[in-house]
XYZ file of C-alpha atoms in Angstrom:
490
model
C 74.162 124.246 171.043
C 72.158 123.173 168.024
C 69.216 125.479 168.798
C 67.744 127.229 165.742
C 68.728 130.825 165.171
C 66.173 133.546 164.426
C 65.459 133.875 160.726
C 67.676 136.483 159.094
C 66.149 139.352 157.165
C 65.556 138.413 153.536
C 65.833 134.696 154.292
C 63.214 132.707 152.319
C 60.557 130.865 154.253
C 59.411 127.350 153.300
C 55.891 127.463 151.848
C 53.393 124.944 150.596
C 53.890 124.145 146.943
C 51.894 126.537 144.735
C 51.670 126.821 140.974
C 54.472 129.406 140.890
C 56.804 126.967 142.623
C 55.387 123.889 140.877
C 56.034 125.279 137.385
C 59.725 125.652 138.215
C 60.023 122.338 140.046
C 62.168 119.402 139.033
C 59.119 117.123 139.165
C 57.317 119.126 136.468
C 60.382 119.147 134.244
C 60.766 115.401 134.617
C 57.053 114.944 133.897
C 57.207 117.029 130.733
C 60.400 115.310 129.621
C 58.977 111.826 130.097
C 55.662 112.843 128.500
C 57.481 114.114 125.420
C 59.571 110.946 125.252
C 56.487 108.725 125.595
C 54.635 110.741 122.939
C 57.523 110.307 120.484
C 57.765 106.580 121.203
C 54.006 106.066 120.821
C 54.005 108.045 117.574
C 56.761 105.837 116.186
C 54.993 102.738 117.482
C 51.740 103.660 115.702
C 53.250 104.804 112.422
C 56.394 102.843 111.602
C 54.887 99.311 111.809
C 51.867 100.413 109.746
C 54.030 102.001 107.081
C 56.234 98.905 106.926
C 53.143 96.651 106.679
C 51.691 98.804 103.891
C 54.945 98.695 101.953
C 55.158 94.927 102.411
C 51.614 94.423 101.124
C 52.177 96.755 98.158
C 55.333 94.831 97.201
C 53.372 91.571 97.454
C 50.607 92.986 95.200
C 53.158 94.375 92.757
C 54.932 91.038 92.430
C 51.684 89.107 91.887
C 50.240 91.562 89.311
C 53.496 91.942 87.373
C 53.935 88.160 87.121
C 50.415 87.745 85.726
C 50.825 90.727 83.398
C 54.134 89.306 82.138
C 52.448 85.945 81.424
C 49.708 87.651 79.391
C 52.175 89.917 77.581
C 54.303 86.919 76.568
C 51.258 85.146 75.175
C 50.501 88.204 72.959
C 53.997 88.615 71.477
C 53.325 86.033 68.750
C 51.019 88.404 66.851
C 52.428 91.106 64.560
C 49.601 93.380 65.601
C 46.944 93.251 68.249
C 43.279 92.938 67.331
C 40.294 91.844 69.384
C 40.459 88.464 67.618
C 44.155 87.847 68.308
C 43.704 88.893 71.918
C 40.757 86.489 72.399
C 42.789 83.746 70.729
C 45.833 84.383 72.946
C 43.810 84.515 76.178
C 41.960 81.313 75.431
C 44.593 78.830 76.660
C 45.209 80.842 79.879
C 43.587 79.777 83.104
C 41.311 82.126 84.979
C 43.351 85.037 86.250
C 43.338 86.061 89.932
C 42.570 89.710 89.198
C 39.442 91.798 89.282
C 39.961 93.487 85.904
C 42.165 93.054 82.853
C 42.629 95.621 80.055
C 44.554 95.063 76.831
C 45.187 97.979 74.465
C 46.894 98.407 71.125
C 49.860 100.686 70.552
C 47.551 103.741 70.416
C 45.866 102.998 73.774
C 42.610 101.739 72.258
C 41.055 99.108 74.515
C 40.866 95.790 72.688
C 39.805 93.673 75.666
C 38.128 94.427 79.003
C 37.345 91.622 81.452
C 34.652 93.748 83.164
C 31.594 92.911 81.110
C 29.292 95.102 83.211
C 31.223 98.298 82.591
C 33.304 97.422 79.566
C 35.554 100.066 78.055
C 36.316 98.092 74.872
C 36.533 100.367 71.829
C 37.538 103.357 73.953
C 40.901 104.790 74.687
C 42.398 104.094 78.088
C 45.101 106.725 78.481
C 45.712 106.270 82.212
C 49.129 106.841 83.722
C 49.882 103.129 83.895
C 48.850 102.531 80.242
C 50.810 105.519 78.946
C 53.913 104.380 80.824
C 53.546 100.837 79.440
C 53.106 102.131 75.850
C 56.383 103.996 76.324
C 58.074 100.648 77.002
C 58.163 100.833 80.822
C 56.735 98.695 83.576
C 54.332 100.614 85.807
C 52.782 99.963 89.206
C 50.430 102.124 91.283
C 49.026 101.303 94.725
C 46.724 103.012 97.218
C 45.401 102.210 100.684
C 42.175 103.999 101.638
C 41.846 102.587 105.165
C 39.597 99.733 104.146
C 41.256 97.965 101.223
C 44.331 97.949 98.983
C 43.800 99.110 95.398
C 46.669 98.411 92.979
C 47.333 98.350 89.241
C 50.225 97.098 87.103
C 50.877 97.709 83.392
C 53.460 96.094 81.093
C 54.187 96.699 77.397
C 53.532 94.021 74.754
C 56.681 93.754 72.608
C 56.999 92.194 69.150
C 60.457 92.327 67.565
C 61.479 95.082 70.020
C 58.431 97.144 69.073
C 55.618 98.088 71.422
C 52.401 96.814 69.917
C 50.157 97.224 72.960
C 49.836 97.168 76.711
C 48.507 94.851 79.385
C 46.972 96.489 82.460
C 45.745 94.635 85.553
C 43.604 96.077 88.386
C 42.985 94.476 91.740
C 41.332 95.457 95.060
C 42.123 93.442 98.243
C 39.775 94.106 101.174
C 41.103 91.195 103.280
C 44.594 92.679 103.428
C 43.091 96.034 104.370
C 41.130 94.384 107.175
C 44.348 92.811 108.490
C 46.065 96.198 108.475
C 43.120 97.785 110.275
C 43.250 95.032 112.879
C 46.980 95.603 113.313
C 46.371 99.317 113.722
C 43.710 98.672 116.375
C 46.007 96.287 118.249
C 48.799 98.862 118.203
C 46.481 101.533 119.577
C 45.354 99.207 122.369
C 48.939 98.297 123.210
C 49.885 101.990 123.142
C 47.077 102.829 125.522
C 48.100 100.063 127.948
C 51.769 101.059 127.738
C 50.891 104.722 128.209
C 48.791 103.991 131.302
C 51.461 101.695 132.759
C 54.232 104.236 132.155
C 52.137 107.038 133.629
C 51.446 104.998 136.771
C 55.081 103.995 137.142
C 56.318 107.500 136.452
C 53.827 109.029 138.873
C 55.093 106.683 141.588
C 58.738 107.339 140.649
C 58.374 111.119 140.435
C 56.439 111.205 143.710
C 59.167 109.154 145.411
C 61.888 111.340 143.900
C 60.062 114.526 144.909
C 59.650 113.254 148.480
C 63.330 112.312 148.757
C 64.458 115.635 147.309
C 61.987 117.348 149.653
C 63.609 115.590 152.614
C 67.011 116.923 151.547
C 65.595 120.391 150.924
C 63.902 120.411 154.325
C 67.142 119.339 155.969
C 69.064 122.117 154.212
C 66.534 124.699 155.359
C 66.686 123.496 158.966
C 70.477 123.579 158.965
C 70.419 127.008 157.335
C 68.237 128.141 160.228
C 70.976 127.010 162.633
C 69.737 123.537 163.636
C 73.085 121.813 163.146
C 71.999 118.720 165.075
C 69.516 117.787 162.344
C 70.350 114.705 160.264
C 68.663 113.369 157.131
C 67.562 109.713 157.143
C 67.147 108.065 153.746
C 67.044 104.376 152.791
C 68.581 102.823 149.710
C 71.889 102.807 147.871
C 71.376 105.362 145.099
C 72.968 108.756 144.495
C 70.400 110.567 146.651
C 71.356 108.391 149.612
C 75.005 109.220 148.992
C 74.049 112.891 148.805
C 72.191 112.568 152.112
C 75.260 110.973 153.707
C 77.473 113.786 152.414
C 74.933 116.277 153.750
C 75.001 114.636 157.178
C 78.793 114.704 157.228
C 78.780 118.357 156.215
C 76.203 119.128 158.905
C 78.361 117.301 161.439
C 81.339 119.431 160.468
C 79.213 122.566 160.707
C 78.033 121.480 164.134
C 81.604 120.857 165.270
C 82.746 124.170 163.769
C 79.924 126.020 165.499
C 80.754 124.338 168.792
C 84.408 125.308 168.392
C 83.402 128.858 167.495
C 81.234 129.217 170.571
C 83.900 127.678 172.769
C 86.525 129.942 171.193
C 84.415 133.056 171.807
C 83.759 131.940 175.367
C 87.425 131.156 176.046
C 88.638 134.349 174.377
C 86.182 136.405 176.431
C 87.339 134.660 179.586
C 91.023 135.178 178.755
C 90.477 138.854 178.022
C 88.243 139.286 181.043
C 90.910 138.120 183.529
C 93.585 140.777 182.797
C 90.931 143.452 182.291
C 89.453 142.650 185.695
C 92.935 142.872 187.227
C 93.542 146.258 185.608
C 90.164 147.527 186.783
C 90.745 146.300 190.347
C 94.222 147.783 190.585
C 93.231 151.137 189.117
C 90.238 151.347 191.482
C 92.546 150.579 194.379
C 94.904 153.406 193.381
C 92.108 155.908 192.756
C 89.997 155.132 195.831
C 92.779 154.839 198.434
C 94.121 158.349 199.039
C 96.591 157.114 201.649
C 98.335 154.614 199.371
C 102.100 155.048 199.446
C 104.368 155.500 196.409
C 105.942 152.033 196.626
C 102.554 150.303 196.634
C 101.438 152.519 193.737
C 104.512 151.535 191.730
C 103.826 147.883 192.511
C 100.187 148.202 191.363
C 101.259 150.054 188.210
C 103.752 147.269 187.483
C 100.966 144.696 187.849
C 98.801 146.787 185.508
C 101.626 146.785 182.979
C 101.910 142.991 183.194
C 98.153 142.646 182.674
C 98.379 145.017 179.712
C 101.250 142.948 178.278
C 99.088 139.858 178.642
C 96.250 141.583 176.782
C 98.676 142.580 174.021
C 99.983 139.015 173.823
C 96.458 137.578 173.581
C 95.471 140.158 170.951
C 98.546 139.387 168.852
C 97.839 135.670 169.101
C 94.206 136.157 168.048
C 95.313 138.308 165.099
C 97.793 135.610 164.078
C 95.072 132.948 164.249
C 92.708 135.132 162.216
C 95.382 135.580 159.549
C 95.991 131.838 159.458
C 92.245 131.071 159.297
C 92.003 133.290 156.218
C 94.901 131.421 154.618
C 97.180 134.443 154.554
C 100.925 133.895 154.479
C 103.684 136.446 154.737
C 105.128 135.140 151.481
C 107.325 132.236 150.425
C 111.045 132.868 150.479
C 114.214 130.993 151.436
C 114.496 131.111 155.231
C 117.661 129.985 157.007
C 116.055 127.994 159.802
C 119.301 127.555 161.731
C 119.858 131.308 161.919
C 116.322 131.810 163.218
C 116.766 129.057 165.815
C 120.074 130.518 167.078
C 118.562 134.021 167.229
C 115.556 132.871 169.272
C 117.721 130.789 171.611
C 119.785 133.924 172.366
C 116.626 135.981 172.962
C 115.059 133.328 175.208
C 118.213 132.404 177.095
C 117.385 134.878 179.953
C 113.984 133.178 180.366
C 115.720 129.769 180.431
C 118.288 130.943 183.005
C 115.533 132.372 185.197
C 113.724 129.006 185.090
C 116.952 127.072 185.693
C 116.719 125.314 182.313
C 119.673 124.559 180.028
C 119.027 125.561 176.394
C 120.981 123.600 173.748
C 120.967 123.327 169.934
C 121.878 120.607 167.413
C 121.506 122.230 163.981
C 122.276 120.398 160.737
C 123.825 122.693 158.067
C 121.957 123.931 154.978
C 118.429 123.766 156.417
C 116.597 126.291 154.246
C 112.779 126.314 154.350
C 110.404 127.681 151.729
C 108.022 129.815 153.782
C 107.813 133.168 155.577
C 110.523 134.263 158.005
C 107.954 135.583 160.488
C 106.092 132.271 160.388
C 109.271 130.303 161.197
C 109.850 132.766 164.040
C 106.308 132.109 165.371
C 106.749 128.319 165.244
C 110.119 128.275 166.996
C 109.210 130.915 169.583
C 106.045 129.113 170.699
C 107.673 125.681 170.864
C 110.807 126.878 172.704
C 108.849 129.082 175.146
C 106.529 126.187 176.006
C 109.507 123.857 176.487
C 111.063 126.335 178.940
C 107.864 127.280 180.813
C 106.690 123.707 181.356
C 110.113 122.341 182.306
C 111.580 121.507 185.693
C 114.449 123.331 187.410
C 117.719 121.775 186.280
C 116.082 120.426 183.111
C 117.157 121.044 179.536
C 115.685 121.962 176.132
C 117.195 120.702 172.873
C 116.418 122.533 169.611
C 117.470 120.522 166.538
C 117.016 120.773 162.770
C 117.673 118.454 159.832
C 116.499 117.882 156.240
C 114.572 114.790 155.217
C 112.655 113.942 152.036
C 112.402 117.505 150.698
C 111.354 118.888 154.090
C 113.009 120.788 156.884
C 112.330 119.114 160.232
C 112.287 121.206 163.421
C 112.407 119.384 166.759
C 112.087 120.889 170.227
C 112.581 118.336 173.025
C 112.431 119.017 176.748
C 112.825 117.129 180.008
C 109.793 118.743 181.583
C 106.599 117.565 183.186
C 105.261 115.854 180.060
C 101.670 115.611 178.867
C 99.103 113.039 180.017
C 98.114 110.624 177.266
C 94.424 111.569 177.470
C 95.297 115.233 176.814
C 97.508 114.647 173.766
C 94.645 114.699 171.173
C 93.479 118.132 172.416
C 96.670 120.101 173.058
C 96.430 121.846 169.655
C 92.919 123.125 170.372
C 92.608 126.838 170.967
C 92.664 127.890 174.627
C 93.113 124.302 175.753
C 95.465 123.858 178.701
C 96.634 120.680 180.369
C 97.347 122.431 183.689
C 95.322 125.633 183.726
C 96.744 126.959 186.992
C 100.363 126.452 185.935
C 99.652 127.761 182.430
C 98.250 131.064 183.686
C 101.073 131.390 186.206
C 103.554 130.942 183.358
C 101.757 133.553 181.271
C 100.359 131.130 178.701
C 97.235 131.817 176.674
C 96.520 128.343 175.309
C 96.958 129.633 171.738
C 100.630 128.919 171.045
C 100.302 125.343 169.822
C 97.225 126.249 167.755
C 99.288 128.926 166.016
C 102.093 126.414 165.411
C 99.721 123.811 163.911
C 97.843 126.281 161.692
C 101.102 127.842 160.490
C 102.796 124.615 159.402
C 99.595 123.356 157.753
C 99.410 126.584 155.805
C 102.621 125.428 154.119
C 101.401 121.806 153.765
C 103.473 120.707 156.746
C 102.492 118.985 159.979
C 103.210 118.888 163.704
C 103.496 115.750 165.833
C 104.217 115.261 169.530
C 105.634 112.459 171.638
C 105.388 112.803 175.370
C 105.830 110.768 178.528
C 104.339 112.055 181.743
C 107.109 113.149 184.137
C 109.874 112.661 181.551
C 109.301 115.336 178.920
C 107.938 116.014 175.450
C 109.252 116.285 171.891
C 107.449 118.417 169.290
C 108.317 117.861 165.607
C 107.294 120.356 162.910
C 107.914 119.957 159.153
C 108.174 122.694 156.533
C 108.853 122.440 152.773
C 112.529 122.812 151.891
C 113.681 125.498 149.456
C 114.673 123.913 146.120
C 116.682 125.102 143.139
C 113.565 125.055 140.917
C 111.771 127.489 143.255
C 114.810 129.748 143.211
C 114.845 129.800 139.381
C 111.081 130.463 139.281
């Protein structure tokens, strides 16, 4: 029991992990998934803060330039028209401006003032986008970041009596703000690198642990598939994989128990079939080899052969019934008058009861109609009543009773027989199990009757219980679903 079976043809063999298996593995998929997630997060981490910082600095530059441009424009509104002299006069009272370059144009875009003395554009037209927008009566701002500094410009119109008479344009370049942004970008890249390395290390450890734990489960499945039902998976922790390992161990335990029952069943069935077959072979050899055997002895041997053949038929029918029940096959659900079946079987088995010196009685409650198959009810009652008669004592009695309770039909077969030892009660429904093997074979039992009863009632969601006292008797109780009006209408 528990020894590995030979590998079946076509059964896959466990191999070392190669690229063909690695590329389809869960570990690779997790790795790619986490790598993609980390890449997206790092991309956001290195772009969104920089974009927000750039926008914040541009808004700061725009506010500062527009305020200064508005101050200059207000100082120029007192003149009906702008000339180099009026511009110089208006700029005189103003303090030194915090800008790198100031341009003032007339309404045609001609530069009247340029603060850059080295490369002055005074006397020339400055038709840049900012100036053109300001001459049209709009405020304009343009900004650019080239990776080293912020370059920005702001232009405002000069209005006199709701008429545009010129434009004020300010230019500024801030390298300190650009250096701060570059420093921020470098810090983000360093943080991203550290985070990436930390995540990779943690994920490598996590994926390796996960792969090992899954490999343990996979190895256990392969060993059980090979027939090693005694194998159990050991895994520490409290996560879902541990729960899966526990479920696997429970399943393996059930497989081991099922395999043990199967082997025992095959062994017991072979033994049960072997006994009558051996008797038939012995008796036929005796008839064939002894030429002087008389007719009476021959008839006696032939009668014994017939009994052995009947026993083989009985065992075969029982095995076929168990096979049908194992496959979940029923003979159909229909209203079955349980009382009629009980009375019929008591009449059929009354000769057996009289031969054993047992009194057979009934106590049947009216209107006991079960929802099951008539043949299945027959099987249940026949096995229970036959057992009650066979394992009774001369002068004893058997009481067959029925009643309805809680939507179920209850069948009870009580006897005053030898009873069942308490240690044998948990096993009496096992196939081929006998409490008293010698008496069971002498009575013609196969050890399958109670198994058939239990499997039959459970097929209809019922149950069988037993109460027994050694030397006083036993009482078997079987429940079946009652036939209802709704089932009849359906």
